Amino acid sequence: EAQVTQNPRYLITVTGKKLTVTCSQNMNHEYMSWYRQDPGLGLRQIYYSMNVEVTDKGDVPEGYKVSRKEKRNFPLILESPSPNQTSLYFCASSPFINTEAFFGQGTRLTVV
Amino acid sequence: GIQVEQSPPDLILQEGANSTLRCNFSDSVNNLQWFHQNPWGQLINLFYIPSGTKQNGRLSATTVATERYSLLYISSSQTTDSGVYFCAVDHTGTASKLTFGTGTRLQVTL
């Protein structure tokens, strides 16, 4: 089944403890991106990747890192999480630029 | 940046009723999608529709790109249709970034 898979689905962590949210797609898509969703602010793009080893900042990149070493994987790294990074995170992939995007199930992160 | 406005913000329907959700955008777009966010938070793809009309069961969508709006029609609504409906557009042409509207929260009651 074609899908975008995020892990974990739920995570509660403490301030400053490094964490990684994984994202994997099995559709051989070139484009992948990360969004966060916050009440009143909607969904905003954090980072995106146009292909292996090619990444760029979205609208809200501060406090996040990404890497794209393989085409199928695009992990989101929080080196030192803070409470303002408590949010619902989505990974998305699409075949090429300006094509349909497919979203993962979401990761609900709480930083205390 | 591009503005994406959705209306109405909230909608309560009785099961079996029909509804129309609207999405207006302020600039030309390369991509337009409709999503349903269910009560568990998952984003479900409904339509990829940068222009024209598509139908999928009880749902259909129309995008008039030249007039910068899109409509989502829900017919014979069911309680499982409840949730938030988002319109999202990409107008950058370079980054494949979706800009989401503020959503329409739909509640379907028995």
Short mmCIF file of C-alpha atoms in Angstrom, two decimals:
data_model
loop_
_atom_site.label_atom_id
_atom_site.label_comp_id
_atom_site.label_asym_id
_atom_site.label_seq_id
_atom_site.Cartn_x
_atom_site.Cartn_y
_atom_site.Cartn_z
CA GLU A 1 0.00 0.00 0.00
CA ALA A 2 1.34 3.42 -0.97
CA GLN A 3 1.82 5.47 2.15
CA VAL A 4 3.79 7.94 4.21
CA THR A 5 4.68 6.55 7.62
CA GLN A 6 5.63 8.64 10.63
CA ASN A 7 6.93 7.41 13.96
CA PRO A 8 6.19 7.81 16.73
CA ARG A 9 2.51 8.79 16.63
CA TYR A 10 2.61 10.25 20.11
CA LEU A 11 5.56 11.49 22.13
CA ILE A 12 5.94 13.27 25.44
CA THR A 13 9.44 14.47 26.21
CA VAL A 14 11.29 16.91 28.43
CA THR A 15 12.92 20.18 27.51
CA GLY A 16 16.38 19.75 26.04
CA LYS A 17 16.27 16.03 25.32
CA LYS A 18 17.13 15.45 21.68
CA LEU A 19 14.55 13.56 19.64
CA THR A 20 13.97 12.40 16.09
CA VAL A 21 10.65 11.89 14.33
CA THR A 22 11.02 9.54 11.42
CA CYS A 23 9.22 9.75 8.09
CA SER A 24 9.33 7.18 5.33
CA GLN A 25 7.50 6.96 2.00
CA ASN A 26 7.27 3.96 -0.33
CA MET A 27 6.17 5.80 -3.48
CA ASN A 28 9.61 6.83 -4.80
CA HIS A 29 8.61 10.49 -4.44
CA GLU A 30 11.21 13.19 -4.96
CA TYR A 31 9.66 15.85 -2.75
CA MET A 32 9.24 15.54 0.98
CA SER A 33 8.41 18.13 3.60
CA TRP A 34 7.52 18.68 7.23
CA TYR A 35 4.65 20.78 8.57
CA ARG A 36 3.50 21.68 12.03
CA GLN A 37 -0.08 22.42 12.99
CA ASP A 38 -0.95 24.75 15.84
CA PRO A 39 -4.33 26.11 16.99
CA GLY A 40 -5.01 29.48 15.45
CA LEU A 41 -1.93 29.28 13.21
CA GLY A 42 -2.90 26.41 10.93
CA LEU A 43 -0.34 24.25 9.15
CA ARG A 44 3.03 25.75 8.37
CA GLN A 45 5.96 24.27 6.50
CA ILE A 46 9.14 23.65 8.51
CA TYR A 47 11.56 22.19 5.95
CA TYR A 48 11.36 20.59 2.55
CA SER A 49 13.56 18.44 0.36
CA MET A 50 13.58 18.29 -3.43
CA ASN A 51 15.73 15.17 -3.57
CA VAL A 52 18.52 13.28 -1.82
CA GLU A 53 20.94 15.67 -0.12
CA VAL A 54 18.86 18.69 -1.17
CA THR A 55 16.97 20.42 1.64
CA ASP A 56 15.77 23.95 2.31
CA LYS A 57 13.99 25.97 4.96
CA GLY A 58 10.27 26.48 5.00
CA ASP A 59 8.42 29.13 6.96
CA VAL A 60 9.27 28.03 10.52
CA PRO A 61 12.65 26.22 10.52
CA GLU A 62 14.07 27.53 13.82
CA GLY A 63 14.85 24.77 16.29
CA TYR A 64 14.63 21.96 13.72
CA LYS A 65 17.04 20.02 11.54
CA VAL A 66 16.41 17.58 8.71
CA SER A 67 18.44 15.26 6.54
CA ARG A 68 17.76 13.39 3.30
CA LYS A 69 20.35 10.67 2.92
CA GLU A 70 17.98 8.28 1.18
CA LYS A 71 15.09 9.08 -1.12
CA ARG A 72 12.50 7.33 1.04
CA ASN A 73 13.42 8.82 4.44
CA PHE A 74 13.20 12.37 5.75
CA PRO A 75 13.68 12.52 9.54
CA LEU A 76 12.91 15.63 11.59
CA ILE A 77 15.39 16.30 14.37
CA LEU A 78 14.83 18.48 17.41
CA GLU A 79 18.29 18.94 18.97
CA SER A 80 17.03 20.71 22.10
CA PRO A 81 13.23 20.68 22.22
CA SER A 82 11.40 23.48 23.99
CA PRO A 83 7.75 23.75 25.09
CA ASN A 84 6.93 26.02 22.13
CA GLN A 85 7.62 23.05 19.86
CA THR A 86 4.65 21.23 21.32
CA SER A 87 2.56 20.64 18.22
CA LEU A 88 1.06 18.19 15.75
CA TYR A 89 3.63 17.36 13.08
CA PHE A 90 3.01 16.05 9.59
CA CYS A 91 5.35 14.67 7.00
CA ALA A 92 4.31 14.88 3.34
CA SER A 93 5.63 13.62 0.03
CA SER A 94 4.83 14.28 -3.62
CA PRO A 95 6.17 12.86 -6.87
CA PHE A 96 7.49 16.14 -8.29
CA ILE A 97 7.03 19.84 -7.82
CA ASN A 98 3.42 21.04 -8.07
CA THR A 99 1.91 17.58 -7.82
CA GLU A 100 -0.42 16.00 -5.30
CA ALA A 101 0.96 15.79 -1.76
CA PHE A 102 0.34 12.81 0.51
CA PHE A 103 0.51 13.19 4.26
CA GLY A 104 1.54 10.87 7.05
CA GLN A 105 -0.68 10.09 10.02
CA GLY A 106 0.79 12.86 12.15
CA THR A 107 2.95 12.91 15.29
CA ARG A 108 1.59 14.59 18.37
CA LEU A 109 4.56 15.96 20.32
CA THR A 110 4.40 17.40 23.81
CA VAL A 111 7.49 19.02 25.34
CA VAL A 112 7.28 19.62 29.09
CA GLY B 1 2.36 35.72 0.59
CA ILE B 2 -0.77 34.16 -0.82
CA GLN B 3 -3.96 34.40 1.23
CA VAL B 4 -6.32 31.43 1.43
CA GLU B 5 -9.73 32.03 2.95
CA GLN B 6 -12.33 29.40 3.62
CA SER B 7 -16.00 29.80 4.35
CA PRO B 8 -18.00 29.17 6.36
CA PRO B 9 -15.69 28.70 9.36
CA ASP B 10 -18.21 26.44 11.10
CA LEU B 11 -21.08 24.38 9.81
CA ILE B 12 -23.59 22.15 11.57
CA LEU B 13 -25.69 19.83 9.44
CA GLN B 14 -28.24 17.18 10.03
CA GLU B 15 -27.43 13.81 8.54
CA GLY B 16 -28.58 13.64 4.94
CA ALA B 17 -28.19 17.34 4.21
CA ASN B 18 -26.02 18.79 1.45
CA SER B 19 -23.40 21.50 1.82
CA THR B 20 -20.97 23.64 -0.14
CA LEU B 21 -17.62 24.75 1.24
CA ARG B 22 -15.73 27.57 -0.43
CA CYS B 23 -12.03 28.37 -0.77
CA ASN B 24 -10.84 31.73 -2.11
CA PHE B 25 -7.19 32.41 -2.89
CA SER B 26 -5.47 35.68 -3.66
CA ASP B 27 -3.02 34.68 -6.40
CA SER B 28 -2.62 32.19 -9.23
CA VAL B 29 -1.81 28.66 -8.07
CA ASN B 30 -0.05 25.59 -9.46
CA ASN B 31 -1.70 23.12 -7.15
CA LEU B 32 -4.89 23.00 -5.10
CA GLN B 33 -5.92 20.20 -2.79
CA TRP B 34 -8.82 19.53 -0.44
CA PHE B 35 -8.23 17.59 2.77
CA HIS B 36 -10.42 16.24 5.53
CA GLN B 37 -8.89 16.21 9.00
CA ASN B 38 -10.74 13.61 11.02
CA PRO B 39 -11.28 13.79 14.79
CA TRP B 40 -8.10 11.76 15.30
CA GLY B 41 -6.04 14.42 13.54
CA GLN B 42 -5.28 12.54 10.34
CA LEU B 43 -5.23 14.49 7.07
CA ILE B 44 -7.10 12.61 4.38
CA ASN B 45 -6.62 13.56 0.72
CA LEU B 46 -9.95 14.32 -0.91
CA PHE B 47 -9.09 15.98 -4.20
CA TYR B 48 -6.11 17.21 -6.15
CA ILE B 49 -7.84 19.82 -8.30
CA PRO B 50 -5.84 22.79 -9.65
CA SER B 51 -8.64 23.30 -12.18
CA GLY B 52 -11.84 21.70 -13.40
CA THR B 53 -14.31 19.40 -11.69
CA LYS B 54 -13.90 16.01 -10.04
CA GLN B 55 -16.27 13.68 -8.26
CA ASN B 56 -15.68 10.88 -5.79
CA GLY B 57 -18.83 9.29 -4.42
CA ARG B 58 -20.80 11.81 -2.38
CA LEU B 59 -18.07 14.41 -2.72
CA SER B 60 -17.25 16.61 -5.64
CA ALA B 61 -15.05 19.64 -6.17
CA THR B 62 -14.73 22.43 -8.68
CA THR B 63 -11.87 24.86 -9.10
CA VAL B 64 -12.19 27.98 -11.25
CA ALA B 65 -8.56 29.02 -11.39
CA THR B 66 -9.17 32.19 -13.39
CA GLU B 67 -11.54 33.46 -10.68
CA ARG B 68 -9.38 32.13 -7.84
CA TYR B 69 -11.82 29.95 -5.98
CA SER B 70 -12.65 26.33 -5.37
CA LEU B 71 -15.80 24.66 -4.07
CA LEU B 72 -16.23 21.37 -2.24
CA TYR B 73 -19.68 19.79 -2.34
CA ILE B 74 -20.79 17.22 0.19
CA SER B 75 -24.07 15.50 -0.56
CA SER B 76 -26.15 13.31 1.76
CA SER B 77 -23.82 14.05 4.65
CA GLN B 78 -23.04 11.36 7.22
CA THR B 79 -21.73 11.60 10.77
CA THR B 80 -18.39 10.26 9.53
CA ASP B 81 -18.03 13.43 7.44
CA SER B 82 -17.51 15.43 10.64
CA GLY B 83 -14.14 17.09 11.07
CA VAL B 84 -12.26 19.99 9.56
CA TYR B 85 -11.97 20.53 5.82
CA PHE B 86 -8.90 22.30 4.52
CA CYS B 87 -8.14 23.80 1.19
CA ALA B 88 -4.41 24.08 0.43
CA VAL B 89 -2.66 25.78 -2.48
CA ASP B 90 0.84 25.95 -3.87
CA HIS B 91 1.73 29.06 -5.81
CA THR B 92 5.49 29.15 -5.42
CA GLY B 93 6.43 27.08 -8.46
CA THR B 94 9.72 26.27 -6.81
CA ALA B 95 9.33 24.79 -3.37
CA SER B 96 6.21 22.62 -3.55
CA LYS B 97 4.94 24.33 -0.40
CA LEU B 98 1.28 24.10 0.44
CA THR B 99 -0.36 27.10 2.07
CA PHE B 100 -3.39 25.98 4.01
CA GLY B 101 -6.62 27.84 4.57
CA THR B 102 -8.04 28.23 8.07
CA GLY B 103 -10.49 25.40 7.52
CA THR B 104 -14.21 24.74 7.79
CA ARG B 105 -15.24 22.79 10.87
CA LEU B 106 -18.16 20.52 9.99
CA GLN B 107 -20.35 18.73 12.48
CA VAL B 108 -22.96 16.30 11.19
CA THR B 109 -25.63 15.35 13.70
CA LEU B 110 -28.20 12.56 13.71
#
